[in-house]
mmCIF file of C-alpha atoms in Angstrom:
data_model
loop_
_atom_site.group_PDB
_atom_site.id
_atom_site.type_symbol
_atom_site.label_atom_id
_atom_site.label_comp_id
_atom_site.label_asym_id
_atom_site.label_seq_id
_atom_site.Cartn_x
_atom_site.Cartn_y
_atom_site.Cartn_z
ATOM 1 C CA UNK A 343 19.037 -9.828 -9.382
ATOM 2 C CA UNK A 344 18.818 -13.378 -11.377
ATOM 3 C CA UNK A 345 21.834 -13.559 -13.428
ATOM 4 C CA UNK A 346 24.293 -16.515 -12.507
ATOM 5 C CA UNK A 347 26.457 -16.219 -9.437
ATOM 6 C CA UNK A 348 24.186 -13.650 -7.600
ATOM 7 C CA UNK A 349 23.623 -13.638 -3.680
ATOM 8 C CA UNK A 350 20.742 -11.701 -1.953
ATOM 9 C CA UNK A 351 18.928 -11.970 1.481
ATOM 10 C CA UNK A 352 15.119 -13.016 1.761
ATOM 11 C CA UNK A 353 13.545 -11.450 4.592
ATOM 12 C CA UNK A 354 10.223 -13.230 5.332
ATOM 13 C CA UNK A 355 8.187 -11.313 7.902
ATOM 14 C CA UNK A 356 5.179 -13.434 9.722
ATOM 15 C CA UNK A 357 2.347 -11.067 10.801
ATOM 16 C CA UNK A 358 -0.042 -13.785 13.093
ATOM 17 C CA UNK A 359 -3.487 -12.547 11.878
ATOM 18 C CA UNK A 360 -4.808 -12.560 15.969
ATOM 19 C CA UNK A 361 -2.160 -10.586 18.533
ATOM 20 C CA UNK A 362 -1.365 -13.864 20.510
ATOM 21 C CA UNK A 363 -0.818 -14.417 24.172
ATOM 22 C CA UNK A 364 2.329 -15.365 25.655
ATOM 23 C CA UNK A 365 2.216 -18.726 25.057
ATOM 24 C CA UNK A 366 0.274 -18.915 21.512
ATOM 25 C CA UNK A 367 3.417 -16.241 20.780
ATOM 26 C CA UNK A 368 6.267 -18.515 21.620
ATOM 27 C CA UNK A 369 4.198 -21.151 19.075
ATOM 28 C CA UNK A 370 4.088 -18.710 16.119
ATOM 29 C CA UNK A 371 7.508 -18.326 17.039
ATOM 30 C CA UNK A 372 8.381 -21.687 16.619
ATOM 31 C CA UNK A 373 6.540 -21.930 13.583
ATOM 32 C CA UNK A 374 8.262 -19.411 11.820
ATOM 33 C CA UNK A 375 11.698 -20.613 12.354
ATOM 34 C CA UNK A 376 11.354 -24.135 12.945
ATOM 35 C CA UNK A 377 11.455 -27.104 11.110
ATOM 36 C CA UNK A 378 8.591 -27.889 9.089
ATOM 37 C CA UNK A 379 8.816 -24.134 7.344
ATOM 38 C CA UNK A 380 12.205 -24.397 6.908
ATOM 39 C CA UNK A 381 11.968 -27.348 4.973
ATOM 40 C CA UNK A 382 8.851 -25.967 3.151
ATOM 41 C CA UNK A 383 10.884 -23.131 1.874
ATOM 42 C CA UNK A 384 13.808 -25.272 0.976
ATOM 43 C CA UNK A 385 11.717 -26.793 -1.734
ATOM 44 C CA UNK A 386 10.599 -23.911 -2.765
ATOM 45 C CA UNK A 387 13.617 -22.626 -3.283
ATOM 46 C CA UNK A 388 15.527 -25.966 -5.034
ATOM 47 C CA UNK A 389 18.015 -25.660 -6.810
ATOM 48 C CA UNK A 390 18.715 -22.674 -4.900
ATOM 49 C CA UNK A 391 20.572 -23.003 -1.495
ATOM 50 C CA UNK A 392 19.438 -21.036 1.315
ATOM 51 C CA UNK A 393 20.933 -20.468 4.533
ATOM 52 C CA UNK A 394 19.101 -19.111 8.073
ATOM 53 C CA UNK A 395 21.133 -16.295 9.117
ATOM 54 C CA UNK A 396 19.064 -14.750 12.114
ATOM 55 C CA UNK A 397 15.436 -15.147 13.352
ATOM 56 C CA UNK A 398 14.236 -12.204 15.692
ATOM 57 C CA UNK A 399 10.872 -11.117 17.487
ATOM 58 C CA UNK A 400 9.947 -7.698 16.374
ATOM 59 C CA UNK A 401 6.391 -7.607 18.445
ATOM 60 C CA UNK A 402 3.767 -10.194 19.772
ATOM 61 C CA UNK A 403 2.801 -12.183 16.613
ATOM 62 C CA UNK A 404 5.246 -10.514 14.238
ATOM 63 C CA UNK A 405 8.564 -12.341 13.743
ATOM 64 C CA UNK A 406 11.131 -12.065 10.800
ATOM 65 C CA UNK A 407 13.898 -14.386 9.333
ATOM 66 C CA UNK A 408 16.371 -13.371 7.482
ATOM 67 C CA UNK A 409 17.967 -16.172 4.803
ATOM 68 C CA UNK A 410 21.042 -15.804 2.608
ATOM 69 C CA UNK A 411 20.186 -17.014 -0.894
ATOM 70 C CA UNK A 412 21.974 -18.083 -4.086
ATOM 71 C CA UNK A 413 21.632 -17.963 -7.824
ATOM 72 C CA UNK A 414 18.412 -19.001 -9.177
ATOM 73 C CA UNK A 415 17.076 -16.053 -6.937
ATOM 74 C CA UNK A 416 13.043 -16.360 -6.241
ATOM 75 C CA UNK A 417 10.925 -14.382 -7.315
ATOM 76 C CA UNK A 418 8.923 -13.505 -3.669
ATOM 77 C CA UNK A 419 6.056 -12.726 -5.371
ATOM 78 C CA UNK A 420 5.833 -16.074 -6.539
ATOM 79 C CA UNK A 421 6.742 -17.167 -3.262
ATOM 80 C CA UNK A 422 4.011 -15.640 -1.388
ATOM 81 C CA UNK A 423 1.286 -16.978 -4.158
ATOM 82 C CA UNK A 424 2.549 -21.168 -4.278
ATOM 83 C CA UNK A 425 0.135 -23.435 -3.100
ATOM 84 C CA UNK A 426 1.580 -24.932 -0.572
ATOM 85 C CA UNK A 427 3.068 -21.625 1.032
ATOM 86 C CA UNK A 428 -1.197 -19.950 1.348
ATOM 87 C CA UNK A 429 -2.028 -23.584 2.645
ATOM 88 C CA UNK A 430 1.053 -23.102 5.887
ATOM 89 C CA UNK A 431 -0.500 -19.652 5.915
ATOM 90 C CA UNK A 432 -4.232 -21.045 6.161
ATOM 91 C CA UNK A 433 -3.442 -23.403 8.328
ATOM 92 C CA UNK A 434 -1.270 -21.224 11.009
ATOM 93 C CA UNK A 435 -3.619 -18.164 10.806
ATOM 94 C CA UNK A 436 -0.338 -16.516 9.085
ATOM 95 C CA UNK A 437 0.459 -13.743 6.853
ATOM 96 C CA UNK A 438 3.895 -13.529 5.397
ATOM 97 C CA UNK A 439 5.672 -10.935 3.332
ATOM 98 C CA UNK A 440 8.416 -12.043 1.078
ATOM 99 C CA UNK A 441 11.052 -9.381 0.245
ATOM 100 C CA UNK A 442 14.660 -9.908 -1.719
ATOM 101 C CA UNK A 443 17.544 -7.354 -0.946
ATOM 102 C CA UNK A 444 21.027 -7.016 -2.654
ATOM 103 C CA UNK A 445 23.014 -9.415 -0.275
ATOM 104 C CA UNK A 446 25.190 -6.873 1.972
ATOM 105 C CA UNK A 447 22.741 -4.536 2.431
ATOM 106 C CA UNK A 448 23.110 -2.418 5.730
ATOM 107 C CA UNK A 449 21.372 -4.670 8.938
ATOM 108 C CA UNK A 450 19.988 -6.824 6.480
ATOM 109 C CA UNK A 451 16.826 -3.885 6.583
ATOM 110 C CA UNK A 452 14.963 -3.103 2.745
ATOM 111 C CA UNK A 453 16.587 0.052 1.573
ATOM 112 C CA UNK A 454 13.869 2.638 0.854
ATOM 113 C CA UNK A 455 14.200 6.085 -0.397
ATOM 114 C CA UNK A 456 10.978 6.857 -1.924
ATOM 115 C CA UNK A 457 7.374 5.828 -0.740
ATOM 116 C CA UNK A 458 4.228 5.641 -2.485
ATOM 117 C CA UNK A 459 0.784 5.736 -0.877
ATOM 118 C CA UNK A 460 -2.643 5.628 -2.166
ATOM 119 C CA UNK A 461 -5.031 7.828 -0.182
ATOM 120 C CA UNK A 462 -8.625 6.788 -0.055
ATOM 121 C CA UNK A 463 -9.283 3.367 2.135
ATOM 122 C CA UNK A 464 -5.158 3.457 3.022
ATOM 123 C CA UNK A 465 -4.044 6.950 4.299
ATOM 124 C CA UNK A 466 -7.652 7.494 5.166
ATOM 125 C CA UNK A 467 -10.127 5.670 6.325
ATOM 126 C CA UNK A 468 -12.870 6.692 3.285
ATOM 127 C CA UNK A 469 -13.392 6.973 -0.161
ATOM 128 C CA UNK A 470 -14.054 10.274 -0.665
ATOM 129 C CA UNK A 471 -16.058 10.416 -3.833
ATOM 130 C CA UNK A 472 -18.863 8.386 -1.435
ATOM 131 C CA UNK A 473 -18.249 10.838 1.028
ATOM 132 C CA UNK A 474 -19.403 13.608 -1.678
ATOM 133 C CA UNK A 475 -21.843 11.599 -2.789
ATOM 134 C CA UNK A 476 -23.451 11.338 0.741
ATOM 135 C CA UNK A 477 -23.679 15.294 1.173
ATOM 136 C CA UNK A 478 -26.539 15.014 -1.890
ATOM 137 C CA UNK A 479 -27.989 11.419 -0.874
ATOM 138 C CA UNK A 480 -26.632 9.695 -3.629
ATOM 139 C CA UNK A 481 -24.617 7.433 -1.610
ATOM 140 C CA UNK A 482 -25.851 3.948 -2.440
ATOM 141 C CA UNK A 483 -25.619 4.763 -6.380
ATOM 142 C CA UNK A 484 -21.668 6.147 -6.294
ATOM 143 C CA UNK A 485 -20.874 3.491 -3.991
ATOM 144 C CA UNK A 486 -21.763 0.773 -5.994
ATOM 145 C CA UNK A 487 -19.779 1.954 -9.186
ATOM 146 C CA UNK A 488 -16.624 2.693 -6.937
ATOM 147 C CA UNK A 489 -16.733 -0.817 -5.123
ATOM 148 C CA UNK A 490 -16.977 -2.441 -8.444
ATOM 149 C CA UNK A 491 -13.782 -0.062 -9.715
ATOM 150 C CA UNK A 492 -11.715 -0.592 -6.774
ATOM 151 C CA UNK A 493 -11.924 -4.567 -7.645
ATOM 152 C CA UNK A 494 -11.174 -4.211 -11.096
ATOM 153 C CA UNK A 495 -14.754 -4.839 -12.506
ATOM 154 C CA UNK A 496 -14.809 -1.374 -14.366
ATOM 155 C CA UNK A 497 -11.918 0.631 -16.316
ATOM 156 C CA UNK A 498 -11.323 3.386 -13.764
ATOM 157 C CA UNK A 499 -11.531 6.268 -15.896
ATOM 158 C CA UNK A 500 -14.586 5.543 -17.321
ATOM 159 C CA UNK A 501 -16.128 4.999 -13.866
ATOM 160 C CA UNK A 502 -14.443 7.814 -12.521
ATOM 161 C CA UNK A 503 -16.471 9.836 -14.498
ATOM 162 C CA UNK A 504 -19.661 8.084 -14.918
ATOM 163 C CA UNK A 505 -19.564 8.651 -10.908
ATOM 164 C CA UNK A 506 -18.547 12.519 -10.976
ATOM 165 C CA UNK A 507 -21.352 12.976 -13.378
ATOM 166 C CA UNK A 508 -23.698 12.329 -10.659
ATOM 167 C CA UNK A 509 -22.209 14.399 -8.271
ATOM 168 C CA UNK A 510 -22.811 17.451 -10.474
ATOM 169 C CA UNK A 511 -24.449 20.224 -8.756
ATOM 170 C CA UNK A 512 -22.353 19.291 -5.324
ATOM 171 C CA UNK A 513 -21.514 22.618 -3.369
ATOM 172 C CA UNK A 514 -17.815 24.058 -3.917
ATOM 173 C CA UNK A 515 -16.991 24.671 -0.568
ATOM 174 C CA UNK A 516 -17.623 20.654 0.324
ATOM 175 C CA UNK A 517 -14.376 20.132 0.878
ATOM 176 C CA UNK A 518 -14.327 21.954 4.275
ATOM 177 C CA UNK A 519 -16.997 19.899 5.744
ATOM 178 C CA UNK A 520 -14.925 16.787 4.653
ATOM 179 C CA UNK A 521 -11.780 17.507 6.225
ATOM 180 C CA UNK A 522 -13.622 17.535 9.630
ATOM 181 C CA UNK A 523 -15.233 14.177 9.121
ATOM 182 C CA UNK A 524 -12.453 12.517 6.871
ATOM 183 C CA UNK A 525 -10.396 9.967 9.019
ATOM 184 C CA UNK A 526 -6.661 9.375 9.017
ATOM 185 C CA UNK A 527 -5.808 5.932 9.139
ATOM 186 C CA UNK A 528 -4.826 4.288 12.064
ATOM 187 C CA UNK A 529 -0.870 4.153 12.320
ATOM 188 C CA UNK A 530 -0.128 6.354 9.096
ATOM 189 C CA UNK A 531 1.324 9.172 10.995
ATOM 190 C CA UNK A 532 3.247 7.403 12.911
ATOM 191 C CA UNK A 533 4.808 5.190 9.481
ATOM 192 C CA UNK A 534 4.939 8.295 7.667
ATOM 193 C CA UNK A 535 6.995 9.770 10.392
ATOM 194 C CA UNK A 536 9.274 6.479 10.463
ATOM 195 C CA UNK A 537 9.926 7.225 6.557
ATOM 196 C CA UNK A 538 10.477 11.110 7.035
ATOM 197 C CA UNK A 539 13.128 10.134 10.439
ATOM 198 C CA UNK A 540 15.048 8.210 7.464
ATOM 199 C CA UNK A 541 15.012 10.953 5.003
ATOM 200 C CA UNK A 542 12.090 8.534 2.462
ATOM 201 C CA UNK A 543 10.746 10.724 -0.053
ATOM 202 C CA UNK A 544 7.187 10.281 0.631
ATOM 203 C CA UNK A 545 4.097 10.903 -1.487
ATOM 204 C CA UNK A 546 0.465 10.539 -1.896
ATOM 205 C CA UNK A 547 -0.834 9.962 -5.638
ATOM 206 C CA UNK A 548 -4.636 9.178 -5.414
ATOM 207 C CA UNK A 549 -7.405 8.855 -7.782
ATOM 208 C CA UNK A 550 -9.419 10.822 -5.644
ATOM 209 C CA UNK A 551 -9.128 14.609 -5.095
ATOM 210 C CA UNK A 552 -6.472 17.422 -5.166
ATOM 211 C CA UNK A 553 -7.934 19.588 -2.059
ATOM 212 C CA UNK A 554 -8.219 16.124 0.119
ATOM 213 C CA UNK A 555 -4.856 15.042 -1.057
ATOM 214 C CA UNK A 556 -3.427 18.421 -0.401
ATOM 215 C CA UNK A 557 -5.002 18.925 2.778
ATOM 216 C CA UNK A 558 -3.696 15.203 3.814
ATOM 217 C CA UNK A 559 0.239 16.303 2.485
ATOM 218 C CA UNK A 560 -0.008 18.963 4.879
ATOM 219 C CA UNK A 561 -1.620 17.027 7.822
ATOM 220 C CA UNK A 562 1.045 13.812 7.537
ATOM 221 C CA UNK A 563 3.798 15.985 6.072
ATOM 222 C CA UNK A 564 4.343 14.077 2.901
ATOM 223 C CA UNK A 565 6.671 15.354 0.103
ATOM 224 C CA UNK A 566 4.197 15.642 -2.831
ATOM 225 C CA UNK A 567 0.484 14.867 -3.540
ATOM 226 C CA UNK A 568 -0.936 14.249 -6.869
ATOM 227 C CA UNK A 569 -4.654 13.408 -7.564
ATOM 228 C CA UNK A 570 -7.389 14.337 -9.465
ATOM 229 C CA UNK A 571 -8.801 18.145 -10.614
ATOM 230 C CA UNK A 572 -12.447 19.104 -10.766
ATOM 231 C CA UNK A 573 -14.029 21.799 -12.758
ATOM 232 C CA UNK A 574 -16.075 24.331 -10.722
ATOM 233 C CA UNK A 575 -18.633 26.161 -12.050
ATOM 234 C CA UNK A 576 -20.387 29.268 -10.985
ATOM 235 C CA UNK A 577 -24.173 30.001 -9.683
ATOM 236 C CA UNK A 578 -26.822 29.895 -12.111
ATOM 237 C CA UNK A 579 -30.402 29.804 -12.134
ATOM 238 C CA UNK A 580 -30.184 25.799 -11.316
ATOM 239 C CA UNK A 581 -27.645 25.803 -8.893
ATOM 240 C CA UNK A 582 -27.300 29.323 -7.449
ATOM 241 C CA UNK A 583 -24.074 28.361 -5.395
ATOM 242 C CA UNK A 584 -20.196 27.426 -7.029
ATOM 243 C CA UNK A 585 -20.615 23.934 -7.544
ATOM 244 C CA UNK A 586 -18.808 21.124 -9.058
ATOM 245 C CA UNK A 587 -19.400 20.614 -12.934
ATOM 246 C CA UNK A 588 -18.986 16.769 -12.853
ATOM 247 C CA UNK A 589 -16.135 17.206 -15.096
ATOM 248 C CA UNK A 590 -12.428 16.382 -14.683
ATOM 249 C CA UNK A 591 -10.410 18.999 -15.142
ATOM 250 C CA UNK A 592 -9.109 19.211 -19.152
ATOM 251 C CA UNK A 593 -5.608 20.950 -18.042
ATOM 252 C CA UNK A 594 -4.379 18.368 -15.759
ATOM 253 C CA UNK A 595 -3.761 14.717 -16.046
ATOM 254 C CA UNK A 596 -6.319 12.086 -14.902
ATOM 255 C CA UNK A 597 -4.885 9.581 -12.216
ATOM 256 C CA UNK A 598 -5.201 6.259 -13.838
ATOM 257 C CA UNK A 599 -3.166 3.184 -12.760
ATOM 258 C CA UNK A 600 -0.720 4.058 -15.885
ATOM 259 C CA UNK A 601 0.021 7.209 -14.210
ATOM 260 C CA UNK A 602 0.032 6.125 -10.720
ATOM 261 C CA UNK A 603 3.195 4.060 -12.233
ATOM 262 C CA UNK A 604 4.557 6.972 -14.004
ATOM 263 C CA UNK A 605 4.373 9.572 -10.536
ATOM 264 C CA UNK A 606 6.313 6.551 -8.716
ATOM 265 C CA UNK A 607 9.011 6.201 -11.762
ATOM 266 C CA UNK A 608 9.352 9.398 -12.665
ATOM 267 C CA UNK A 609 9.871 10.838 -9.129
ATOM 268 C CA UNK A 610 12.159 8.037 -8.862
ATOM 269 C CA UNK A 611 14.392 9.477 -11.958
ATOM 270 C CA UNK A 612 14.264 12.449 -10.807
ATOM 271 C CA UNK A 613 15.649 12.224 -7.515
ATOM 272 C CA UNK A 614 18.233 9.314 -8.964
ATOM 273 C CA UNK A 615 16.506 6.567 -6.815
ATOM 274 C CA UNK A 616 16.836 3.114 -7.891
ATOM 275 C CA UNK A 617 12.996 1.414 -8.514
ATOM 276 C CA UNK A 618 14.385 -1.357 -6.345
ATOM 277 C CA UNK A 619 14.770 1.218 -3.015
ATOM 278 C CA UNK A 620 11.264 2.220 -3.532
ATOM 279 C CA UNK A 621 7.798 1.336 -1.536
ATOM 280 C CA UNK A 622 4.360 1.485 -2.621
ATOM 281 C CA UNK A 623 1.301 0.899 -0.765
ATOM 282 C CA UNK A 624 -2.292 0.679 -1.913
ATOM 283 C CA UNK A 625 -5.432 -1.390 -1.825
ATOM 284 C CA UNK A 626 -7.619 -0.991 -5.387
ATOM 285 C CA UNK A 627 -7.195 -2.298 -8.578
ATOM 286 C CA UNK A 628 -5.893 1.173 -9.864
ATOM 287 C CA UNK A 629 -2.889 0.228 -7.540
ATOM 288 C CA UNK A 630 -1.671 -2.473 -9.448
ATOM 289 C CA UNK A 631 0.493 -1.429 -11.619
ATOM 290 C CA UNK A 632 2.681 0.915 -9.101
ATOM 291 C CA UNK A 633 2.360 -1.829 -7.014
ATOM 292 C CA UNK A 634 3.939 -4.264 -9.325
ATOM 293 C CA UNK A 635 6.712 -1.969 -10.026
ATOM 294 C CA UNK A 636 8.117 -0.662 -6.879
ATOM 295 C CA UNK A 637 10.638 -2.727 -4.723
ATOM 296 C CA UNK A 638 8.523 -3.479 -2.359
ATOM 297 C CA UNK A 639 4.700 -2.895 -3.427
ATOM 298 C CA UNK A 640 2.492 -3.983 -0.453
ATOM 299 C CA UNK A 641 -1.402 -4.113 -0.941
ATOM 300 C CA UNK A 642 -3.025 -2.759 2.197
ATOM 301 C CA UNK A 643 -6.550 -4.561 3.352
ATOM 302 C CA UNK A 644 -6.994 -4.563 -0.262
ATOM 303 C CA UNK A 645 -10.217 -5.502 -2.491
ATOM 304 C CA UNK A 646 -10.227 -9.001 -3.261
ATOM 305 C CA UNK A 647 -8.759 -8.924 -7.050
ATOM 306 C CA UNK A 648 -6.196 -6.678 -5.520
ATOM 307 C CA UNK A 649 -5.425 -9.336 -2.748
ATOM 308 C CA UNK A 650 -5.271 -12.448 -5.223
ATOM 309 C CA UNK A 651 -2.665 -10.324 -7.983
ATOM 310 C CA UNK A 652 -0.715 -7.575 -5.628
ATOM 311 C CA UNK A 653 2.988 -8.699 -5.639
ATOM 312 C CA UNK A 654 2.851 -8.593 -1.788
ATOM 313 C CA UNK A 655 -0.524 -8.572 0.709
ATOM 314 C CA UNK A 656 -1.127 -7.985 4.474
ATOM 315 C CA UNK A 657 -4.166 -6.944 6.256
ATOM 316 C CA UNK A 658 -3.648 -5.966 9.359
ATOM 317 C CA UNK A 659 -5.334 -3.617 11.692
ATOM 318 C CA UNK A 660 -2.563 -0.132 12.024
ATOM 319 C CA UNK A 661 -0.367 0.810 9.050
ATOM 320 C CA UNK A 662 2.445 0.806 11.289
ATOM 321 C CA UNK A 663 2.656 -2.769 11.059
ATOM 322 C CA UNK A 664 4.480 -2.008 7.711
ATOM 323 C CA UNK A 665 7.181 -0.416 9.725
ATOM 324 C CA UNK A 666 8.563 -4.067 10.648
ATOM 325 C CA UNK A 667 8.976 -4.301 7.146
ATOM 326 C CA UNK A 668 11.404 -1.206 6.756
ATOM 327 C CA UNK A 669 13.599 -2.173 9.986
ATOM 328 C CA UNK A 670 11.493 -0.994 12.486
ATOM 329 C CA UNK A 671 12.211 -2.762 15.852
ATOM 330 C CA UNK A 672 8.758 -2.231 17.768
ATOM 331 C CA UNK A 673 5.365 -0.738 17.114
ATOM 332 C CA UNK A 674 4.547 2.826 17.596
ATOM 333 C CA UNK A 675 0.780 1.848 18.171
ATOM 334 C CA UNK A 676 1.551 -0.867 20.967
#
């Protein structure tokens, strides 16, 4: 959407970081579509012109404006990163989410047909190789190593399995005990069912488990899952139980960032969905890259490297906040 002579809306979304009260809600109202960010964006936006075409309340705190552009089109990821747009944000207690749709689109709403999540610390509230680690008190040790993945510190595959490694000797049957203690996050059902109402293709791809992301397909009703495969191995003399090997399965892919990408593209060929109608959510560093090249790629109370480089950013406190971002009119946790 940059060549000469093209037209497209900008919807910019303002999430108020504190639920306000009546009266601090009328302010961040005002704020949003008055004056001093209106001119703000218009110099952002120079050479291109910009007009306001609507301005609507979609929930104490959360307002949207909707702004028909022309060629040079932004780039909102650029948008969302300029200096003097994070100072208006720092200074307002803001948190806005810059998206560009083909101008005509239907209620001025992001078309979305497919939807990407990550699992661990987004669709649920742990990261369940710490969870494993914590049935054999090893918690502090895999922690560490997945905190320092997660922010990008580490390649993930080779921390991936420096962690499993450690876990060796876990009991097979693990996963059962998780599911009862794993958490769904708050507001994913009720997004996931927004998606599934509008006939999204939606999918988990995670760099965590298969039984956990299974067991999570079923339990939101998602489309697909994809994650990672472990090698059991039977009882012996050390371990007289089926336990895990430490080893990643050799007959099924590992789920890097380069093939979190590939599961959102190649789903997206497959069902003949432009990348442009897609969604992806995450919050680790392994999320970038899906993240980057979805439509709309939203990191989710991401780790900081994530926050700083994600194409979009928002840390709120339900996932159906990202609803507002899709059309939605009010929110299903209010």
């Amino acid at each position: 959407m940059s060549a000469d002579g093209d037209k497209a809306r900008l919807i910019v979304t303002f999430f108020a970081k504190s639920r306000p009260s009546s009266h601090d809600n009328f302010r961040s109202q005002s704020l949003a579509c008055g004056p001093t960010f209106s001119q703000l964006l218009t110099s952002q936006l120079s050479p291109a012109e910009s007009v306001l075409d609507s301005h609507r309340t979609l929930a104490p705190g959360i307002f949207q404006s909707v702004y028909s552009i022309t060629n040079p089109l932004p780039k909102p990821e650029k948008l969302r990163h300029h200096t003097s747009i994070t100072a208006f944000e720092a200074l307002h207690a803001l948190e806005i989410i810059w998206d560009l749709v083909p101008d005509g689109t239907a209620n001025d709403f992001r078309p979305v047909k497919l939807a990407v999540f990550d699992m661990d610390s987004t669709l649920i509230n742990e990261e369940v190789i710490d969870e494993l680690a914590r049935s054999i008190g090893i918690t502090s040790a895999v922690a560490a190593i997945t905190a320092r993945a997660m922010n990008g510190e580490l390649e993930f595959e080779q921390s991936l399995r420096e962690r499993l490694a450690l876990l060796k000797g876990v009991k097979a049957d693990v996963w059962d005990e998780l599911k009862k203690t794993v958490t769904i996050a708050t507001g994913a059902k009720d997004l996931v069912d927004y998606l599934r109402e509008r006939h999204v293709l939606t999918v988990v791809v995670s760099g965590g488990f298969a039984p956990m992301a299974l067991w999570l397909k079923e339990q939101l009703g998602l489309d697909y899952a994809f994650a990672n495969h472990l090698v059991v191995s039977p009882s012996n003399a050390t371990y007289p139980y089926p336990h895990l090997s430490g080893e990643l399965s050799p007959e099924h892919p590992i789920v890097v960032p380069q093939y979190k990408k590939h599961v959102l593209e190649s789903l997206a060929q497959e069902h003949s969905i432009p990348l442009s109608e897609t969604f992806v959510v995450g919050d680790g560093s392994n999320d970038l890259l899906m993240l980057g090249a979805a439509g709309l790629g939203v990191a989710w109370r991401a780790k900081a490297k994530v926050q700083r480089e994600a194409p979009q950013r928002l840390n709120g406190t339900t996932l159906s906040d990202l609803i507002f971002l899709l059309g939605g009119q009010e929110s299903r946790d209010a």
